[in-house]
PDB file of C-alpha atoms in Angstrom:
ATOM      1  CA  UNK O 864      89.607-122.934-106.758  1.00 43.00           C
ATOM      2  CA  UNK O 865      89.325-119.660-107.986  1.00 47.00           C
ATOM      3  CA  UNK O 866      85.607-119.412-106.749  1.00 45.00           C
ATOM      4  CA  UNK O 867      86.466-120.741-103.183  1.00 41.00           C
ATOM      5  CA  UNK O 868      88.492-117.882-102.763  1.00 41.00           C
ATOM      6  CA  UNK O 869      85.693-115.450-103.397  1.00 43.00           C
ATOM      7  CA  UNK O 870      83.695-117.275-101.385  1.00 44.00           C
ATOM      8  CA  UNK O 871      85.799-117.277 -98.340  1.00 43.00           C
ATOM      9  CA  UNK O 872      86.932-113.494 -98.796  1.00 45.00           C
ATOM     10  CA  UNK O 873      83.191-112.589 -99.130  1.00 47.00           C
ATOM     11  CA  UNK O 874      82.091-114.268 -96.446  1.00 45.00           C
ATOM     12  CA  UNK O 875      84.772-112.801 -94.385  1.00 43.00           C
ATOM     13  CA  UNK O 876      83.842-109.227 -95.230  1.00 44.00           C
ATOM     14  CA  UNK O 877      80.089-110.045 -94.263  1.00 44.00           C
ATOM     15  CA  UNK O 878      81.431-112.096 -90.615  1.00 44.00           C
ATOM     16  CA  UNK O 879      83.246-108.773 -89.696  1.00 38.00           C
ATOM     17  CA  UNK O 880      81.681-106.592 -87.499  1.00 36.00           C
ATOM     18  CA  UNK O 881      82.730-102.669 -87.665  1.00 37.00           C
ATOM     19  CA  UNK O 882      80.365-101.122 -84.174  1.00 38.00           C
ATOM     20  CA  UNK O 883      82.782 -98.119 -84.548  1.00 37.00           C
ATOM     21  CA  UNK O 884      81.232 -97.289 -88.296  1.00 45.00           C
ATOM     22  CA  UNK O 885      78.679 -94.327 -88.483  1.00 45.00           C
ATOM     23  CA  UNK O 886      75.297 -95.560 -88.921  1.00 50.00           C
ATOM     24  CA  UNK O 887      74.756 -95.522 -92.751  1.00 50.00           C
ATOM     25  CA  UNK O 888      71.021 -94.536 -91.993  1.00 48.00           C
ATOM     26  CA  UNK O 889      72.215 -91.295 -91.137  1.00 57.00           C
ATOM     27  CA  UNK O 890      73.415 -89.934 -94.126  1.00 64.00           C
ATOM     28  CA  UNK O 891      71.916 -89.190 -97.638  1.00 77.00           C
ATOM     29  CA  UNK O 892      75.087 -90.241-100.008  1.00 93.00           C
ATOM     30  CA  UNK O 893      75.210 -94.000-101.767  1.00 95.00           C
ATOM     31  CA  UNK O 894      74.659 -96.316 -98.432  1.00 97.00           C
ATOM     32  CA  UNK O 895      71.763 -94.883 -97.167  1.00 97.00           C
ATOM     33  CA  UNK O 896      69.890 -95.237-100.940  1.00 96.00           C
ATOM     34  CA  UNK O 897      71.534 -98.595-100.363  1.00 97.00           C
ATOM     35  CA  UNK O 898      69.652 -99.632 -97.743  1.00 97.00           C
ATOM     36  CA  UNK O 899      66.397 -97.715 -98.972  1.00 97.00           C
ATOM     37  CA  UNK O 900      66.817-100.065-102.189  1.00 97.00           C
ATOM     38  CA  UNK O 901      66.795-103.298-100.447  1.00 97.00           C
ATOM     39  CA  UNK O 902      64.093-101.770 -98.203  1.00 97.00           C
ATOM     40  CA  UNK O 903      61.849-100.952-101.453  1.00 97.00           C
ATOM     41  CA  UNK O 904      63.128-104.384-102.900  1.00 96.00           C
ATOM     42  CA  UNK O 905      61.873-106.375 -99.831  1.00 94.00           C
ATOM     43  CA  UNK O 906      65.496-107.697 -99.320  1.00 94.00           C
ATOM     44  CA  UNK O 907      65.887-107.703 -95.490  1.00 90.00           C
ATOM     45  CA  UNK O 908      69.404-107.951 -93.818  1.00 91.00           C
ATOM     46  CA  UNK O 909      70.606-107.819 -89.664  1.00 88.00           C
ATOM     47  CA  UNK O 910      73.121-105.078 -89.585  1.00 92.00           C
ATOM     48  CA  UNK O 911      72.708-101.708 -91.587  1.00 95.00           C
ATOM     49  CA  UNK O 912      76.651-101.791 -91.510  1.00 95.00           C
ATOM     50  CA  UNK O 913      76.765-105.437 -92.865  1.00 93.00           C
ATOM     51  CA  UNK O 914      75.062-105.099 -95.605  1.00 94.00           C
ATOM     52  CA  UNK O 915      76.662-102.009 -96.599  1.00 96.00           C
ATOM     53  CA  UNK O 916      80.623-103.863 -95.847  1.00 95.00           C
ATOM     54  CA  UNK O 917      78.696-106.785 -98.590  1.00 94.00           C
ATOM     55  CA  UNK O 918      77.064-104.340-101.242  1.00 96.00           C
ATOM     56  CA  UNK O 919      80.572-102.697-101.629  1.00 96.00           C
ATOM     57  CA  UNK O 920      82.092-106.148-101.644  1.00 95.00           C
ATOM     58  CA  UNK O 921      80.243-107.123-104.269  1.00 95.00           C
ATOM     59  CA  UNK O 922      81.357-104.004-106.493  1.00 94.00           C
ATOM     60  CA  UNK O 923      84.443-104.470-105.677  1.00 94.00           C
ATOM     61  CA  UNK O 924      84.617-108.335-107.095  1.00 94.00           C
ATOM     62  CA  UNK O 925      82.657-107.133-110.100  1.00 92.00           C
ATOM     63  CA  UNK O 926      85.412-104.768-110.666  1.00 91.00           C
ATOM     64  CA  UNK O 927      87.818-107.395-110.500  1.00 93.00           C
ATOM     65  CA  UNK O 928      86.270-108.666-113.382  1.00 93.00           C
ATOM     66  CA  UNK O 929      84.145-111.727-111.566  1.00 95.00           C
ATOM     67  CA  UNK O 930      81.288-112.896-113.645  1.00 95.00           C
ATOM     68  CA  UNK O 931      77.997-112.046-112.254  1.00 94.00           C
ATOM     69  CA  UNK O 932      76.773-115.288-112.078  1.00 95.00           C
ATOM     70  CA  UNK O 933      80.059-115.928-109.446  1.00 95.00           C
ATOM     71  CA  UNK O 934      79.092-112.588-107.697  1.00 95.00           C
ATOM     72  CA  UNK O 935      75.071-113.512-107.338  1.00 95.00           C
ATOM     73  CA  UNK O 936      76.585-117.472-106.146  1.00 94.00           C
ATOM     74  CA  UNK O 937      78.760-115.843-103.570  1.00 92.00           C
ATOM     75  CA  UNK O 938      75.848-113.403-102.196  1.00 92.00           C
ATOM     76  CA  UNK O 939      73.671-116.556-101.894  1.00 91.00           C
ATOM     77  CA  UNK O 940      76.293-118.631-100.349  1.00 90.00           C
ATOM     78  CA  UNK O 941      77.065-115.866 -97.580  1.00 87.00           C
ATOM     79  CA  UNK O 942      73.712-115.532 -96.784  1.00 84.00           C
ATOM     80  CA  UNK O 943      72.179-118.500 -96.583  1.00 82.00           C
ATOM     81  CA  UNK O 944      68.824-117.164 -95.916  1.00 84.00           C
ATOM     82  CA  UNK O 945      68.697-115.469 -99.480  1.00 87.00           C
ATOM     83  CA  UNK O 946      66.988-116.827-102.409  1.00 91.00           C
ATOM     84  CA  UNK O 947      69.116-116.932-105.593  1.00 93.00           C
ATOM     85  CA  UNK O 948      66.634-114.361-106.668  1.00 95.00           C
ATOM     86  CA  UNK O 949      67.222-111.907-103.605  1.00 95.00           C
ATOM     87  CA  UNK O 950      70.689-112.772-103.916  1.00 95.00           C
ATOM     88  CA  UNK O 951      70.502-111.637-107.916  1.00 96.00           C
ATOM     89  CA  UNK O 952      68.536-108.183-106.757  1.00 96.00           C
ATOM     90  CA  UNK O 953      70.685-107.789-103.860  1.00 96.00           C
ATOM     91  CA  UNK O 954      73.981-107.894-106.520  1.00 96.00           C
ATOM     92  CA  UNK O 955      72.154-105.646-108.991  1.00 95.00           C
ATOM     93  CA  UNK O 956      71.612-102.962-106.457  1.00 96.00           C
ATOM     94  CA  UNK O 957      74.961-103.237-105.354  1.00 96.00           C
ATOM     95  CA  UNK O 958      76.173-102.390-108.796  1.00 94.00           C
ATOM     96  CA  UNK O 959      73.959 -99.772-109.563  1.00 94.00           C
ATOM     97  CA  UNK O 960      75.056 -97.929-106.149  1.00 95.00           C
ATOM     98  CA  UNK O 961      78.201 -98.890-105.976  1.00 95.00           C
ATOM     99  CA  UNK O 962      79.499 -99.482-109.460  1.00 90.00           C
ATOM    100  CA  UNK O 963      77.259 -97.972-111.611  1.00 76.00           C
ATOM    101  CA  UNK O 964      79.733 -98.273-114.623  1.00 77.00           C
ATOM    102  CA  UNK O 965      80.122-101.925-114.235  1.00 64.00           C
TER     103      UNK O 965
END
């Protein structure tokens, strides 16, 4: 049960929209070597801003003390174009930008 609620509150931070955010391209602190991570990594994504809202996500349920394993299934399961393996790189970047004392 516990799971399903990760799920759904993960996939609801990656549905949301924010048009009114700054561009994350445009600056040089944590979200723009974000996005030049999963750019090097070969990890595409639709919205600069999404991807961003889902990296921070994923910190944030590590630092609720989620397993990784749940983290990496709930980063597959929102995306459902991601491989378990992009979904596993997409997590570990996340952490190291994010939460780098995880």
């Amino acid at each position: 049960m516990r799971m399903l609620v990760v799920l759904a509150s993960f996939a609801a931070v990656i549905g949301v929209a924010t048009p009114a955010q700054a561009d994350p391209s445009n600056d040089s602190g944590p979200d723009a070597s974000f996005l030049a991570a999963l750019d090097n990594a070969g990890i595409t994504y639709q919205s600069k801003a999404e991807a961003v809202i889902a990296g921070k996500r994923a910190c944030a349920l590590m630092d609720q003390g989620h397993p990784d394993s749940d983290v990496i299934k709930s980063v597959s399961t929102s995306n459902p174009g991601f491989t378990m393996d992009n979904a596993t790189k997409f997590t570990a970047i996340a952490t190291n930008t994010y939460c780098p004392n995880t």
